PDB file of C-alpha atoms in Angstrom:
ATOM      1  CA  MET K   1     119.215  99.486 113.627  1.00 55.00           C
ATOM      2  CA  SER K   2     118.623 102.309 115.219  1.00 60.00           C
ATOM      3  CA  THR K   3     115.313 103.442 115.833  1.00 66.00           C
ATOM      4  CA  ALA K   4     116.018 107.034 114.553  1.00 68.00           C
ATOM      5  CA  LEU K   5     117.482 106.118 111.194  1.00 70.00           C
ATOM      6  CA  TYR K   6     114.352 103.233 110.970  1.00 72.00           C
ATOM      7  CA  THR K   7     111.875 105.866 111.131  1.00 77.00           C
ATOM      8  CA  LEU K   8     114.340 108.247 108.279  1.00 80.00           C
ATOM      9  CA  VAL K   9     113.507 105.121 106.289  1.00 83.00           C
ATOM     10  CA  LEU K  10     109.843 105.079 106.846  1.00 82.00           C
ATOM     11  CA  VAL K  11     109.274 108.253 106.238  1.00 85.00           C
ATOM     12  CA  ALA K  12     111.424 108.164 102.851  1.00 88.00           C
ATOM     13  CA  LEU K  13     109.587 105.010 101.414  1.00 88.00           C
ATOM     14  CA  LEU K  14     106.103 107.588 102.617  1.00 87.00           C
ATOM     15  CA  TRP K  15     107.587 110.074 100.450  1.00 89.00           C
ATOM     16  CA  LEU K  16     108.116 108.087  97.609  1.00 90.00           C
ATOM     17  CA  VAL K  17     104.831 105.969  97.325  1.00 88.00           C
ATOM     18  CA  LEU K  18     103.363 110.041  98.089  1.00 90.00           C
ATOM     19  CA  MET K  19     105.593 111.454  95.112  1.00 89.00           C
ATOM     20  CA  TRP K  20     104.221 108.367  92.524  1.00 86.00           C
ATOM     21  CA  LEU K  21     100.208 109.088  94.103  1.00 86.00           C
ATOM     22  CA  GLY K  22     101.251 112.564  92.849  1.00 86.00           C
ATOM     23  CA  ALA K  23     102.580 111.996  89.413  1.00 83.00           C
ATOM     24  CA  ARG K  24      99.614 109.513  88.870  1.00 80.00           C
ATOM     25  CA  LEU K  25      97.159 112.275  89.890  1.00 80.00           C
ATOM     26  CA  ARG K  26      98.984 115.062  88.034  1.00 77.00           C
ATOM     27  CA  PRO K  27     100.128 113.965  84.294  1.00 69.00           C
ATOM     28  CA  GLN K  28     102.426 116.853  83.670  1.00 71.00           C
ATOM     29  CA  GLY K  29     104.467 116.331  86.524  1.00 70.00           C
ATOM     30  CA  CYS K  30     104.654 117.405  90.091  1.00 74.00           C
ATOM     31  CA  PRO K  31     106.325 121.219  91.001  1.00 81.00           C
ATOM     32  CA  ARG K  32     109.949 120.384  93.416  1.00 79.00           C
ATOM     33  CA  VAL K  33     108.115 122.456  95.965  1.00 86.00           C
ATOM     34  CA  LEU K  34     105.138 119.742  96.194  1.00 87.00           C
ATOM     35  CA  ASN K  35     107.354 116.573  95.789  1.00 86.00           C
ATOM     36  CA  LEU K  36     109.018 118.600  98.839  1.00 88.00           C
ATOM     37  CA  ALA K  37     105.831 119.399 100.921  1.00 91.00           C
ATOM     38  CA  PHE K  38     105.066 115.593 100.027  1.00 88.00           C
ATOM     39  CA  GLY K  39     107.911 114.876 102.596  1.00 88.00           C
ATOM     40  CA  VAL K  40     107.213 116.924 105.555  1.00 90.00           C
ATOM     41  CA  VAL K  41     103.723 115.213 105.341  1.00 89.00           C
ATOM     42  CA  ALA K  42     105.126 111.644 105.258  1.00 87.00           C
ATOM     43  CA  ALA K  43     107.050 112.540 108.321  1.00 85.00           C
ATOM     44  CA  LEU K  44     104.095 114.148 109.920  1.00 85.00           C
ATOM     45  CA  LEU K  45     102.008 110.911 109.038  1.00 82.00           C
ATOM     46  CA  LEU K  46     104.336 108.730 110.814  1.00 78.00           C
ATOM     47  CA  PHE K  47     104.096 110.285 114.167  1.00 77.00           C
ATOM     48  CA  VAL K  48     100.178 110.068 114.293  1.00 76.00           C
ATOM     49  CA  PRO K  49      99.280 108.079 117.069  1.00 73.00           C
ATOM     50  CA  VAL K  50      97.025 105.171 116.801  1.00 70.00           C
ATOM     51  CA  ASP K  51      95.660 103.441 119.968  1.00 70.00           C
ATOM     52  CA  GLY K  52      98.499 105.559 122.136  1.00 68.00           C
ATOM     53  CA  LEU K  53     101.382 104.592 119.161  1.00 67.00           C
ATOM     54  CA  ARG K  54     102.850 106.286 116.721  1.00 70.00           C
ATOM     55  CA  MET K  55     102.220 104.427 113.206  1.00 69.00           C
ATOM     56  CA  ALA K  56     106.229 104.209 112.967  1.00 65.00           C
ATOM     57  CA  ASN K  57     105.943 102.431 116.217  1.00 66.00           C
ATOM     58  CA  TRP K  58     103.015  99.355 114.192  1.00 63.00           C
ATOM     59  CA  VAL K  59     105.651  99.436 111.470  1.00 68.00           C
ATOM     60  CA  PHE K  60     108.472  98.855 113.588  1.00 62.00           C
ATOM     61  CA  GLY K  61     106.746  95.718 115.435  1.00 61.00           C
ATOM     62  CA  PHE K  62     105.614  94.187 111.787  1.00 63.00           C
ATOM     63  CA  CYS K  63     109.087  94.798 110.040  1.00 67.00           C
ATOM     64  CA  PRO K  64     111.953  95.871 112.227  1.00 69.00           C
ATOM     65  CA  ASN K  65     114.868  95.285 109.938  1.00 80.00           C
ATOM     66  CA  PRO K  66     114.377  97.075 106.255  1.00 86.00           C
ATOM     67  CA  SER K  67     116.139  94.999 103.711  1.00 90.00           C
ATOM     68  CA  LEU K  68     118.613  96.931 102.008  1.00 93.00           C
ATOM     69  CA  PRO K  69     117.432  97.013  98.565  1.00 94.00           C
ATOM     70  CA  LEU K  70     114.396  98.258  99.787  1.00 93.00           C
ATOM     71  CA  ILE K  71     116.579 101.496 101.102  1.00 92.00           C
ATOM     72  CA  GLY K  72     118.151 101.029  97.724  1.00 94.00           C
ATOM     73  CA  VAL K  73     115.219 101.935  95.686  1.00 94.00           C
ATOM     74  CA  VAL K  74     113.507 104.136  98.419  1.00 93.00           C
ATOM     75  CA  CYS K  75     116.816 106.214  97.446  1.00 92.00           C
ATOM     76  CA  ALA K  76     117.216 105.574  93.851  1.00 93.00           C
ATOM     77  CA  GLY K  77     113.050 106.892  93.326  1.00 92.00           C
ATOM     78  CA  ILE K  78     113.841 109.971  95.676  1.00 92.00           C
ATOM     79  CA  TRP K  79     116.813 111.211  93.326  1.00 90.00           C
ATOM     80  CA  GLN K  80     115.180 110.602  90.204  1.00 89.00           C
ATOM     81  CA  ARG K  81     111.690 112.429  91.510  1.00 86.00           C
ATOM     82  CA  LEU K  82     113.439 115.117  93.049  1.00 87.00           C
ATOM     83  CA  GLY K  83     117.026 115.312  90.953  1.00 80.00           C
ATOM     84  CA  GLY K  84     115.175 114.188  87.484  1.00 78.00           C
ATOM     85  CA  LEU K  85     118.217 112.357  87.276  1.00 82.00           C
ATOM     86  CA  THR K  86     118.162 108.408  85.913  1.00 86.00           C
ATOM     87  CA  VAL K  87     119.517 106.290  88.806  1.00 89.00           C
ATOM     88  CA  LEU K  88     118.010 102.479  88.235  1.00 93.00           C
ATOM     89  CA  ARG K  89     116.446 102.076  84.883  1.00 93.00           C
ATOM     90  CA  LEU K  90     112.935 100.195  83.846  1.00 93.00           C
ATOM     91  CA  ALA K  91     114.456  96.894  84.069  1.00 95.00           C
ATOM     92  CA  ASP K  92     116.435  97.849  87.005  1.00 96.00           C
ATOM     93  CA  TRP K  93     113.481  98.369  88.841  1.00 95.00           C
ATOM     94  CA  THR K  94     111.385  95.305  87.006  1.00 95.00           C
ATOM     95  CA  ALA K  95     114.262  93.060  88.435  1.00 96.00           C
ATOM     96  CA  ALA K  96     113.313  94.627  91.553  1.00 96.00           C
ATOM     97  CA  TRP K  97     110.430  94.142  91.574  1.00 96.00           C
ATOM     98  CA  ILE K  98     110.082  90.669  90.402  1.00 96.00           C
ATOM     99  CA  PHE K  99     112.967  89.440  92.990  1.00 96.00           C
ATOM    100  CA  GLY K 100     111.039  91.098  95.973  1.00 96.00           C
ATOM    101  CA  ALA K 101     107.655  89.250  94.641  1.00 96.00           C
ATOM    102  CA  VAL K 102     109.310  86.103  94.428  1.00 95.00           C
ATOM    103  CA  ALA K 103     111.838  85.968  97.386  1.00 93.00           C
ATOM    104  CA  GLY K 104     109.240  87.433  99.178  1.00 93.00           C
ATOM    105  CA  SER K 105     106.349  85.024  98.259  1.00 94.00           C
ATOM    106  CA  ALA K 106     108.773  81.955  98.310  1.00 90.00           C
ATOM    107  CA  LEU K 107     110.271  82.878 102.079  1.00 90.00           C
ATOM    108  CA  TYR K 108     106.933  84.445 103.245  1.00 88.00           C
ATOM    109  CA  LEU K 109     104.077  81.822 101.829  1.00 89.00           C
ATOM    110  CA  HIS K 110     105.845  78.804 101.673  1.00 78.00           C
ATOM    111  CA  PRO K 111     105.163  77.207 105.462  1.00 68.00           C
ATOM    112  CA  MET K 112     101.431  76.854 103.685  1.00 72.00           C
ATOM    113  CA  VAL K 113     103.075  75.007 100.500  1.00 71.00           C
ATOM    114  CA  LEU K 114     105.607  73.201 101.580  1.00 68.00           C
ATOM    115  CA  GLY K 115     104.608  72.362 105.022  1.00 66.00           C
ATOM    116  CA  SER K 116     107.406  71.101 107.867  1.00 70.00           C
ATOM    117  CA  LEU K 117     110.328  73.246 105.632  1.00 74.00           C
ATOM    118  CA  ASP K 118     111.983  76.115 106.597  1.00 75.00           C
ATOM    119  CA  LEU K 119     113.587  78.362 104.051  1.00 79.00           C
ATOM    120  CA  TYR K 120     114.125  80.883 106.543  1.00 78.00           C
ATOM    121  CA  PHE K 121     116.296  78.754 107.930  1.00 79.00           C
ATOM    122  CA  TRP K 122     118.638  78.622 105.330  1.00 79.00           C
ATOM    123  CA  GLY K 123     119.264  81.640 106.099  1.00 79.00           C
ATOM    124  CA  TRP K 124     121.819  81.246 108.889  1.00 77.00           C
ATOM    125  CA  ASP K 125     123.423  79.232 106.824  1.00 66.00           C
ATOM    126  CA  ARG K 126     126.392  82.169 106.473  1.00 69.00           C
ATOM    127  CA  ALA K 127     128.332  80.167 104.241  1.00 77.00           C
ATOM    128  CA  GLY K 128     124.933  78.874 101.698  1.00 80.00           C
ATOM    129  CA  ALA K 129     123.794  82.436 101.790  1.00 81.00           C
ATOM    130  CA  ALA K 130     126.012  84.735 101.422  1.00 84.00           C
ATOM    131  CA  TRP K 131     127.841  82.303  98.324  1.00 87.00           C
ATOM    132  CA  GLY K 132     123.757  82.238  97.310  1.00 86.00           C
ATOM    133  CA  LEU K 133     123.507  86.134  97.390  1.00 88.00           C
ATOM    134  CA  ALA K 134     126.644  86.549  95.417  1.00 91.00           C
ATOM    135  CA  ALA K 135     125.686  84.050  92.978  1.00 92.00           C
ATOM    136  CA  LEU K 136     122.391  86.485  92.306  1.00 92.00           C
ATOM    137  CA  ALA K 137     123.979  89.608  92.481  1.00 94.00           C
ATOM    138  CA  ILE K 138     126.596  88.625  89.822  1.00 94.00           C
ATOM    139  CA  MET K 139     123.874  87.053  87.404  1.00 95.00           C
ATOM    140  CA  PHE K 140     121.906  90.724  87.502  1.00 95.00           C
ATOM    141  CA  LEU K 141     125.372  92.653  86.963  1.00 95.00           C
ATOM    142  CA  ALA K 142     126.541  90.165  83.930  1.00 95.00           C
ATOM    143  CA  ALA K 143     122.811  90.947  82.514  1.00 94.00           C
ATOM    144  CA  GLY K 144     123.490  94.815  83.063  1.00 94.00           C
ATOM    145  CA  ASN K 145     121.115  95.264  85.681  1.00 96.00           C
ATOM    146  CA  ARG K 146     121.582  97.617  88.064  1.00 95.00           C
ATOM    147  CA  PHE K 147     119.191  95.784  90.607  1.00 96.00           C
ATOM    148  CA  GLY K 148     122.684  93.473  91.594  1.00 95.00           C
ATOM    149  CA  VAL K 149     124.233  96.765  92.634  1.00 95.00           C
ATOM    150  CA  LEU K 150     121.737  96.604  95.653  1.00 95.00           C
ATOM    151  CA  LEU K 151     121.841  92.632  96.037  1.00 94.00           C
ATOM    152  CA  LEU K 152     125.363  93.097  96.265  1.00 94.00           C
ATOM    153  CA  ALA K 153     124.783  95.716  99.596  1.00 93.00           C
ATOM    154  CA  ALA K 154     122.909  93.462 100.924  1.00 93.00           C
ATOM    155  CA  LEU K 155     125.398  90.955 100.934  1.00 91.00           C
ATOM    156  CA  ILE K 156     127.865  93.210 101.860  1.00 91.00           C
ATOM    157  CA  GLY K 157     125.140  94.791 104.820  1.00 90.00           C
ATOM    158  CA  PHE K 158     125.327  90.855 106.357  1.00 89.00           C
ATOM    159  CA  ALA K 159     129.197  90.856 106.369  1.00 86.00           C
ATOM    160  CA  CYS K 160     128.958  93.325 108.240  1.00 87.00           C
ATOM    161  CA  HIS K 161     126.705  92.827 110.292  1.00 86.00           C
ATOM    162  CA  ALA K 162     124.400  96.367 109.308  1.00 83.00           C
ATOM    163  CA  LEU K 163     121.660  95.157 110.788  1.00 83.00           C
ATOM    164  CA  GLU K 164     119.867  93.300 114.262  1.00 82.00           C
ATOM    165  CA  SER K 165     119.276  90.075 112.399  1.00 83.00           C
ATOM    166  CA  SER K 166     122.091  87.890 111.339  1.00 85.00           C
ATOM    167  CA  ASN K 167     119.896  86.107 108.809  1.00 88.00           C
ATOM    168  CA  ALA K 168     121.329  86.154 105.447  1.00 88.00           C
ATOM    169  CA  TRP K 169     117.226  86.420 103.962  1.00 91.00           C
ATOM    170  CA  ASP K 170     116.517  89.674 106.126  1.00 90.00           C
ATOM    171  CA  TYR K 171     119.291  91.417 104.395  1.00 92.00           C
ATOM    172  CA  ALA K 172     117.996  90.885 100.667  1.00 93.00           C
ATOM    173  CA  ILE K 173     114.001  90.955 101.525  1.00 93.00           C
ATOM    174  CA  ASP K 174     111.350  91.959 104.135  1.00 91.00           C
ATOM    175  CA  PRO K 175     107.676  92.033 104.590  1.00 90.00           C
ATOM    176  CA  ILE K 176     107.031  95.476 102.998  1.00 89.00           C
ATOM    177  CA  PHE K 177     109.753  95.013 100.151  1.00 94.00           C
ATOM    178  CA  TRP K 178     107.451  92.098  98.974  1.00 94.00           C
ATOM    179  CA  PHE K 179     104.597  93.932  99.081  1.00 93.00           C
ATOM    180  CA  VAL K 180     105.061  97.217  97.674  1.00 93.00           C
ATOM    181  CA  SER K 181     107.099  94.229  94.954  1.00 95.00           C
ATOM    182  CA  MET K 182     103.327  92.986  94.698  1.00 95.00           C
ATOM    183  CA  GLY K 183     101.674  95.965  94.778  1.00 93.00           C
ATOM    184  CA  ALA K 184     104.156  97.473  91.931  1.00 92.00           C
ATOM    185  CA  LEU K 185     103.941  94.922  89.605  1.00 95.00           C
ATOM    186  CA  ALA K 186      99.781  94.208  89.933  1.00 93.00           C
ATOM    187  CA  TRP K 187      99.410  98.311  88.695  1.00 89.00           C
ATOM    188  CA  ARG K 188     101.735  97.871  85.949  1.00 90.00           C
ATOM    189  CA  ALA K 189      98.985  94.505  84.893  1.00 90.00           C
ATOM    190  CA  VAL K 190      96.550  96.882  85.434  1.00 88.00           C
ATOM    191  CA  HIS K 191      97.606  99.516  83.344  1.00 82.00           C
ATOM    192  CA  ARG K 192      98.767  97.192  80.502  1.00 84.00           C
ATOM    193  CA  HIS K 193      95.356  95.989  80.580  1.00 78.00           C
ATOM    194  CA  ARG K 194      94.269  98.902  80.115  1.00 80.00           C
ATOM    195  CA  GLU K 195      96.279 100.025  77.433  1.00 77.00           C
ATOM    196  CA  ARG K 196      95.052  96.832  75.519  1.00 78.00           C
ATOM    197  CA  ARG K 197      91.791  97.836  75.754  1.00 76.00           C
ATOM    198  CA  GLY K 198      92.572 101.328  74.570  1.00 70.00           C
ATOM    199  CA  ARG K 199      93.965  99.841  71.795  1.00 65.00           C
ATOM    200  CA  VAL K 200      91.478  97.387  71.024  1.00 52.00           C
ATOM    201  CA  ALA K 201      88.657  99.644  71.586  1.00 49.00           C
ATOM    202  CA  PRO K 202      88.794 101.889  68.579  1.00 48.00           C
ATOM    203  CA  ALA K 203      89.349  98.924  66.131  1.00 38.00           C
ATOM    204  CA  ALA K 204      86.186  97.345  67.489  1.00 36.00           C
ATOM    205  CA  GLY K 205      83.884 100.738  67.056  1.00 31.00           C
TER     206      GLY K 205
END
């Protein structure tokens, strides 16, 4: 992926995060002008130098290949925030976060549990990896979940060598998608816990 396109993806991701935080601070909703201003702030933040390097360069060293599902959910989120159109429904977002959390945990944490077994190596098996992604995409699509479209995009990207990596798993999951997914699920768990406490408290009084 070119540096310019990679930076654009990072700007979009940070932009979406800022709009999400703005929505949490302003439950009545953020005006479109403010949401657009968040985009400018996101672009400026990534050019802030840290130890002589821009923040975008630091992130690139950590994750040089953003996965296709990550790009998809970021684009869908921005479109929904700015245009007010439902691209991904709640069930689709849930599927995306669960997939990101489970797939990322399995891929990046398995050496601590399984020792010498290398799951990442299986991504080099083009036929097996392609069939695995295809099966997951079909399962989601058969269930009416739009996240299957993003997995299908990952499969197509893998077949077309859209990224520098030739490992199939890099097209479906990446560390940033993993962290975002874990954070989204953690926030939902905390939010639901607070809602339960809010419903129980009046009855206890």
